[in-house]
mmCIF file of C-alpha atoms and ligand atoms in Angstrom:
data_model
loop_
_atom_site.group_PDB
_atom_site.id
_atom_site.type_symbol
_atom_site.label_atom_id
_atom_site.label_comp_id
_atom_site.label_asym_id
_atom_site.label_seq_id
_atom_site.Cartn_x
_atom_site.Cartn_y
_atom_site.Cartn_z
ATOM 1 C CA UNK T 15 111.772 244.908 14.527
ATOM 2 C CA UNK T 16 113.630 248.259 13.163
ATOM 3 C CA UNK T 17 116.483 245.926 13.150
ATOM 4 C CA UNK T 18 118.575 248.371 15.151
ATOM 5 C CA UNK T 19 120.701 247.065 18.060
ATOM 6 C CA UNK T 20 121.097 248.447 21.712
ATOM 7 C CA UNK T 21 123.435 247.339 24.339
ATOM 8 C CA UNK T 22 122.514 248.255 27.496
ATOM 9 C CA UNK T 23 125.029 248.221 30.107
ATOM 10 C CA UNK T 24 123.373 248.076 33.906
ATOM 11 C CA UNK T 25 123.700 246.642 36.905
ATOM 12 C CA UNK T 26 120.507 247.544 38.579
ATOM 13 C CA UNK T 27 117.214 244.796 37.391
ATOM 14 C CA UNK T 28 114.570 247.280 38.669
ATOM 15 C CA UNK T 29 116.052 249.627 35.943
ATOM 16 C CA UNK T 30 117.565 247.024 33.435
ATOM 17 C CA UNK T 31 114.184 244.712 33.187
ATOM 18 C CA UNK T 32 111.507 247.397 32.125
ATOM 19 C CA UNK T 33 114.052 249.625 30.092
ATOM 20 C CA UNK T 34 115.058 246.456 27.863
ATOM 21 C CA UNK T 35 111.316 245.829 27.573
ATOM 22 C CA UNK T 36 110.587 249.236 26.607
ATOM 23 C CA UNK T 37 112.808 248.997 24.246
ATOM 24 C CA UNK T 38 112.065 245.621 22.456
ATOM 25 C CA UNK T 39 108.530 246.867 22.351
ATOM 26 C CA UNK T 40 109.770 249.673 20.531
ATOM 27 C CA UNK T 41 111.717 247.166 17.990
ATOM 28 C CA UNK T 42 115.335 247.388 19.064
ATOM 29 C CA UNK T 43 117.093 244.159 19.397
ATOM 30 C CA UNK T 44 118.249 244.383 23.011
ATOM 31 C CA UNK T 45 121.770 243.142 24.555
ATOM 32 C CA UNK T 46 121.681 243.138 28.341
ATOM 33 C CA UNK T 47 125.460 243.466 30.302
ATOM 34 C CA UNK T 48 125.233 244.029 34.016
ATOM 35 C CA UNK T 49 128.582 244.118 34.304
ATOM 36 C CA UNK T 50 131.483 246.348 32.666
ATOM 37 C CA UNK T 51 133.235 242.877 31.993
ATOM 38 C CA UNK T 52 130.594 241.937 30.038
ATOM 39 C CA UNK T 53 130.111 244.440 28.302
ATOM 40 C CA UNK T 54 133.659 245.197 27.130
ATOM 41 C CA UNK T 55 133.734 241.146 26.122
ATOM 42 C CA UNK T 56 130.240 242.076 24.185
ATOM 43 C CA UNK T 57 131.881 244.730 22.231
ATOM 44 C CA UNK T 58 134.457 242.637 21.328
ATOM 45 C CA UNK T 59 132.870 239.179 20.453
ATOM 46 C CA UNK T 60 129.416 240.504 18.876
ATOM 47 C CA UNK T 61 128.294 242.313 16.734
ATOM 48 C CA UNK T 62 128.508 246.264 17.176
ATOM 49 C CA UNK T 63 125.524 247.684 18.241
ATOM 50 C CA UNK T 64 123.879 250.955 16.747
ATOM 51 C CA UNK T 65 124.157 252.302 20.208
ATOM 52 C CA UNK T 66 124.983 251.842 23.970
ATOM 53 C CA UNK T 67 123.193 252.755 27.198
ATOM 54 C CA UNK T 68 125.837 252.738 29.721
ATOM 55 C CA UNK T 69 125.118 252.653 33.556
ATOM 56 C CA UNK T 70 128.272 254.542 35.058
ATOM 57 C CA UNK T 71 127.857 253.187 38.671
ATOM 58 C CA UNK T 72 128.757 249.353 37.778
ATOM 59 C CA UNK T 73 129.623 246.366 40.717
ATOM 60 C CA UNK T 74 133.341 245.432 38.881
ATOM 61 C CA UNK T 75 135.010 248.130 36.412
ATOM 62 C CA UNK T 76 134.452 251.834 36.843
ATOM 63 C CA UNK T 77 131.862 253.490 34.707
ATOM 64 C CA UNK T 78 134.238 255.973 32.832
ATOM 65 C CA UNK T 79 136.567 252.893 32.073
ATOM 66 C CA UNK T 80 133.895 250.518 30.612
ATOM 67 C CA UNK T 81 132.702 253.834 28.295
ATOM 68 C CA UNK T 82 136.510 254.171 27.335
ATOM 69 C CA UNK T 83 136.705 250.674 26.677
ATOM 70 C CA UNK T 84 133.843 250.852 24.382
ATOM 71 C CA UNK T 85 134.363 253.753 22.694
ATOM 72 C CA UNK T 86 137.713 251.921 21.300
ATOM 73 C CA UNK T 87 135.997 248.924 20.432
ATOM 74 C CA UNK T 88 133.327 250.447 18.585
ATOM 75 C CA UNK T 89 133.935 253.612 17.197
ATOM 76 C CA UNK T 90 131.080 253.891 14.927
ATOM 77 C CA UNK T 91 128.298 253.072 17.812
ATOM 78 C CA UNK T 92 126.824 256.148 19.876
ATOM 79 C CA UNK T 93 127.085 255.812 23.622
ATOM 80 C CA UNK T 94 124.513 257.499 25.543
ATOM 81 C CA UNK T 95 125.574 257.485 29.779
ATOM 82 C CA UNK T 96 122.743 256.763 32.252
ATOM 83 C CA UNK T 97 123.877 258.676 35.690
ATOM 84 C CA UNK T 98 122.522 260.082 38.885
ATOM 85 C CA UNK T 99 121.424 263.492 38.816
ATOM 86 C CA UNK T 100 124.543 264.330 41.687
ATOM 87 C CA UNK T 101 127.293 262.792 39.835
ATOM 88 C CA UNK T 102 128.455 265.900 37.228
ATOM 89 C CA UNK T 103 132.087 265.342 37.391
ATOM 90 C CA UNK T 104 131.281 261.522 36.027
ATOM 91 C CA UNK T 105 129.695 263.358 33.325
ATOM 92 C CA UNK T 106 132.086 264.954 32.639
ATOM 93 C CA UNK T 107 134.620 262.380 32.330
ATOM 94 C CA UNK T 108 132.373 260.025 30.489
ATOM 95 C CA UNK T 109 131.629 262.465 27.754
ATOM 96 C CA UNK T 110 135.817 263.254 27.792
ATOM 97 C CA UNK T 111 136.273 259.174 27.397
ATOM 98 C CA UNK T 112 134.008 259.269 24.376
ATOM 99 C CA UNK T 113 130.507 259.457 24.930
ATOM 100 C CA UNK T 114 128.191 261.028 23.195
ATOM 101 C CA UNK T 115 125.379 262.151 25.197
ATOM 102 C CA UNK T 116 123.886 261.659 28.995
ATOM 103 C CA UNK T 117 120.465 260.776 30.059
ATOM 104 C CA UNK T 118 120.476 261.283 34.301
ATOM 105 C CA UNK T 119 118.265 258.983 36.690
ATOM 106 C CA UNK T 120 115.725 259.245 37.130
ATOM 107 C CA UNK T 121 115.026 259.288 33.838
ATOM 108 C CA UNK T 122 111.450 259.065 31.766
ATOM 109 C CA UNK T 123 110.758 256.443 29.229
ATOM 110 C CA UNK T 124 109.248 258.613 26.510
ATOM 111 C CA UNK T 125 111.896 261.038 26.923
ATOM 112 C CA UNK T 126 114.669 258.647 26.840
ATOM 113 C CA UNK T 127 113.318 256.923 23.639
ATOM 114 C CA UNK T 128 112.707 260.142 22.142
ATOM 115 C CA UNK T 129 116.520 261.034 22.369
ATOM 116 C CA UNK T 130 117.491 257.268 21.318
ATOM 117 C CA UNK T 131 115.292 257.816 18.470
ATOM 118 C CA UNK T 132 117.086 261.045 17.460
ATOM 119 C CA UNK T 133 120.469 259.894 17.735
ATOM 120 C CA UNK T 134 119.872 256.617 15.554
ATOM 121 C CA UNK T 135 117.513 258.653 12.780
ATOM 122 C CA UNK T 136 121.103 260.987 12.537
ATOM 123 C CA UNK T 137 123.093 259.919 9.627
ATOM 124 C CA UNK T 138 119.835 259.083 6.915
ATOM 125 C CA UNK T 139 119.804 262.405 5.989
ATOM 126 C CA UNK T 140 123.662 262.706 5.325
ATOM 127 C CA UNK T 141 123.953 259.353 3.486
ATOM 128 C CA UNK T 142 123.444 261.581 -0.018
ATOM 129 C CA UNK T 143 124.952 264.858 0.959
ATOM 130 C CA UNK T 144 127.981 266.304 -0.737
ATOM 131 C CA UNK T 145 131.386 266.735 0.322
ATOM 132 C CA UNK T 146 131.583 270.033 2.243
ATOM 133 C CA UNK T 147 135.002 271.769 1.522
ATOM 134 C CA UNK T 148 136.327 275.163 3.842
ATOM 135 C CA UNK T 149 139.954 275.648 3.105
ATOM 136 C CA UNK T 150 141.545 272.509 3.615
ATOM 137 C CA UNK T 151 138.892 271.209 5.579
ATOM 138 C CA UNK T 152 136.779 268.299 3.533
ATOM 139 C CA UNK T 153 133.878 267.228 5.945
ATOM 140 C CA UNK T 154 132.038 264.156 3.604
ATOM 141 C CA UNK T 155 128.490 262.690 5.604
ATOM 142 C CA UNK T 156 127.856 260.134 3.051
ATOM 143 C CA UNK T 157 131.185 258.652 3.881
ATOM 144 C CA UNK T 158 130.786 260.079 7.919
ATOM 145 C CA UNK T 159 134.837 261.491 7.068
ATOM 146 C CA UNK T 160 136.640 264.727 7.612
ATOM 147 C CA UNK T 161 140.235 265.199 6.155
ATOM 148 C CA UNK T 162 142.742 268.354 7.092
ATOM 149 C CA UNK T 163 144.485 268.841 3.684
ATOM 150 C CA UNK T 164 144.475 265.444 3.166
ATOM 151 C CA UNK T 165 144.832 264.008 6.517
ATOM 152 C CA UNK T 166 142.317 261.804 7.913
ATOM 153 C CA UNK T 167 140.704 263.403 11.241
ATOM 154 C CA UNK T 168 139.227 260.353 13.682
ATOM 155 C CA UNK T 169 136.270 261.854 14.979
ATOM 156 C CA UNK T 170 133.568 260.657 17.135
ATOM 157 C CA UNK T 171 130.032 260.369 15.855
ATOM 158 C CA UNK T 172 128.341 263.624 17.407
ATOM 159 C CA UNK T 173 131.952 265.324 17.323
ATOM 160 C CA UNK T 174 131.562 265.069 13.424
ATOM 161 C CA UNK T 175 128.026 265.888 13.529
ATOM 162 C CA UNK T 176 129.084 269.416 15.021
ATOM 163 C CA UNK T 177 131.447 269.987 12.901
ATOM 164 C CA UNK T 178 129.101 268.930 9.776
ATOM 165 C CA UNK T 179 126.915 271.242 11.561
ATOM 166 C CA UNK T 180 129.272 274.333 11.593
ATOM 167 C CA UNK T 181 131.064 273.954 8.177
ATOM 168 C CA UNK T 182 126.990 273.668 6.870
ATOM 169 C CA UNK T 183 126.721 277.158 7.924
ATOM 170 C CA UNK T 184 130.567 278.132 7.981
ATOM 171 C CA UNK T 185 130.893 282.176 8.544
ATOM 172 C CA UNK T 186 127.556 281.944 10.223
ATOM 173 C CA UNK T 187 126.620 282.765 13.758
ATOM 174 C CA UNK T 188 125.035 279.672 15.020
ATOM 175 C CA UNK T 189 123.889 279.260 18.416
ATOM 176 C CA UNK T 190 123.785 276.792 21.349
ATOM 177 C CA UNK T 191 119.896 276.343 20.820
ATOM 178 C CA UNK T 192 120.386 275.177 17.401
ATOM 179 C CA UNK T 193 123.456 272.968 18.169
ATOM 180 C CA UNK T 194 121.752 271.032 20.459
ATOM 181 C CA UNK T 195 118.593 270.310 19.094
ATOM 182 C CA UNK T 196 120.169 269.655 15.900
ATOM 183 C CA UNK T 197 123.389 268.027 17.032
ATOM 184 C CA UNK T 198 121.558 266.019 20.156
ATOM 185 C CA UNK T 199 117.985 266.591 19.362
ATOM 186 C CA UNK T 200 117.307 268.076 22.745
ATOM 187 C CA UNK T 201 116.542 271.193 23.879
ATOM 188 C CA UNK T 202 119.343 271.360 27.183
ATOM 189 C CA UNK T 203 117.651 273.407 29.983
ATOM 190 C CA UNK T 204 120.444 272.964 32.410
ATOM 191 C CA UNK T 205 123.808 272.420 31.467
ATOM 192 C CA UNK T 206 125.532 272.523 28.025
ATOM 193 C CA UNK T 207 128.328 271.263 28.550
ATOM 194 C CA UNK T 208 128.200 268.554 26.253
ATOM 195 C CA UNK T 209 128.700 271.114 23.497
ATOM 196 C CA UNK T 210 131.619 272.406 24.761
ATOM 197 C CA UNK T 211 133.120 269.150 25.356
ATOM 198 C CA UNK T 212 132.623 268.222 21.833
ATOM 199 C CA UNK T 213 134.127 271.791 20.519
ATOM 200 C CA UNK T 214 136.974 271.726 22.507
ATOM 201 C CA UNK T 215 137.899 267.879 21.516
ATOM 202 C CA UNK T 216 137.126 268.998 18.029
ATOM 203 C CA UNK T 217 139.854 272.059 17.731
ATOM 204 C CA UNK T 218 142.141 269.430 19.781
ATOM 205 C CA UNK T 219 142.079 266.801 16.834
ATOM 206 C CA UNK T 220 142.198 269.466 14.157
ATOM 207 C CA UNK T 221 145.144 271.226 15.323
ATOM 208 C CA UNK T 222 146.450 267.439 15.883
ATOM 209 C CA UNK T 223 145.596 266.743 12.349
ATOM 210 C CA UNK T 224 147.243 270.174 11.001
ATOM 211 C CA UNK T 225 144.373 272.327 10.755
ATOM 212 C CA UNK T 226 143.530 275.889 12.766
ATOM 213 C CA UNK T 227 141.881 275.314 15.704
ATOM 214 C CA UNK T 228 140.794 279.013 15.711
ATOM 215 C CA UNK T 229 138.472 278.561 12.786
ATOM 216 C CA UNK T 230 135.647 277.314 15.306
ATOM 217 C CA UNK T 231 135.094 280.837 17.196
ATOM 218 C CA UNK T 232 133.683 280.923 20.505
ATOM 219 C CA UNK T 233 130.520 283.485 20.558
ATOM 220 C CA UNK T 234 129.659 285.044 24.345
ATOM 221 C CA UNK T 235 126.572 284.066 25.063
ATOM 222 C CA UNK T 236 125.500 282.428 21.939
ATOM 223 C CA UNK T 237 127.496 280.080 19.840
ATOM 224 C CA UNK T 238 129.872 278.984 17.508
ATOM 225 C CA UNK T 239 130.946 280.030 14.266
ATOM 226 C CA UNK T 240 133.067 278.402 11.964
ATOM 227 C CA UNK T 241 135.126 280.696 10.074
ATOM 228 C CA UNK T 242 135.469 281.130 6.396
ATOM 229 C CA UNK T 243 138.903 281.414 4.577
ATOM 230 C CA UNK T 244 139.381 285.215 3.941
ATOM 231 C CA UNK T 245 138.112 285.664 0.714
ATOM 232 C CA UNK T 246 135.868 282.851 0.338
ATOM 233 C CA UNK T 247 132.010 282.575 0.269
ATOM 234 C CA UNK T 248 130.265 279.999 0.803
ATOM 235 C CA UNK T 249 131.357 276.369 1.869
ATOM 236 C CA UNK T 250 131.899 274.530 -1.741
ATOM 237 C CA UNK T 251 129.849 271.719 -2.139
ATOM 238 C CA UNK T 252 130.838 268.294 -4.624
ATOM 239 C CA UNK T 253 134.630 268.873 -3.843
ATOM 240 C CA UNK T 254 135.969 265.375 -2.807
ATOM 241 C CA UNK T 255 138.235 263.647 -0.077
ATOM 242 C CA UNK T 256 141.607 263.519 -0.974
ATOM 243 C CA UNK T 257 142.259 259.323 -1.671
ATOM 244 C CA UNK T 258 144.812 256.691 -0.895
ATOM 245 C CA UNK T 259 145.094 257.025 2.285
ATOM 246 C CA UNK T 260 142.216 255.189 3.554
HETATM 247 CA CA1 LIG E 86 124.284 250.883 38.740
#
């Protein structure tokens, strides 16, 4: 037992029976919905999982539903979407509803744990890092919070990640190859659209939250850069959140 729990959310036994196994063999606790009802009535009555494998194509609620669902019910879990190869515009709208990440059918085990692995190891590392601080922007791992001058900024797990991942190396170039595999762990040989998703939702809830949505500038071709305030250095570390307004 690593003691971490996994809902998985699919309709289909042939793929529901041997991933759950692979999975309790691996030491997850397991939590098997093969329907969206039950698995919006999970989220509700039990206890959060660490993380959610969600099945888009489902017999009673539609895929992109169930994930929004979730996502409001538990913030703090990541949901990974299971999907057929063909189906890019549920992709799409499943990572736009909140999820984090897509594995497509058919998928391999190793590959799938591998990524599981990496999403659920995320956040040790940050449990003793220091406030970062870039103008008005606080980003704090240890307390997984990001404040605009003050202002609390809901963000979803691997949205904060990216930003974490940005202010880090604010007035750097950084590039799509590094986001990924440190953001998601994978190295994306197809499509990245995940990134952009996240990026895009991220200047949307910082402008929403009073900050500059131009700080996070698009590179051609290569990346991202979050900008520094003109005449700053450096991203000061040990600077806190502002408090009271939990
Ligand atoms: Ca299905």
């Amino acid at each position: 037992m690593n003691g971490r729990q996994i809902l998985v959310v699919e309709d289909d036994a042939a793929i529901a029976v041997p991933l759950s196994r692979a999975l309790e063999a691996a030491g997850y606790e397991v939590t098997l919905a093969s329907t969206g009802t039950a698995a919006l009535d999970l989220a509700v009555d039990a206890v959060a999982p660490d993380l959610v494998l969600l099945d888009l194509g489902l017999p009673d609620v539609d895929g992109v539903e169930v994930a929004r669902g979730l996502r409001e019910a538990l913030p703090q879990s990541v949901i990974v979407i299971l999907t057929a190869r063909s189906a890019e515009v549920d992709v799409v709208l499943g990572l736009d509803a909140g999820a984090d990440d897509y594995v497509t059918k058919p998928f391999g085990l190793a590959e799938l744990m591998a990524r599981l692995r990496a999403h659920l190891r995320r956040g040790v590392a940050d449990e003793r890092a220091a406030p970062m601080t870039v103008g008005t922007l606080v980003v704090d791992m240890s307390a997984r919070r990001c404040q605009v001058g003050g202002t609390e900024v809901a963000l979803r797990p691997r949205e904060l990640d990216l930003l974490a991942e940005l202010v880090r190396r604010a007035g750097e170039a950084v590039s799509r190859d590094d986001l990924m595999t440190n953001v998601w762990d994978a190295h994306w040989y197809g499509s990245t659209k995940t990134l952009d998703m996240h990026v895009s939702a991220l200047r949307r809830k910082l402008a929403a939250a009073g900050g500059d949505p131009t700080r996070i500038t698009t590179l051609r071709g290569f990346g991202y850069r979050y900008e520094l305030e003109p005449g700053t250095d450096r991203p000061a570390a040990g600077a806190g959140l502002a408090t009271g307004d939990r």
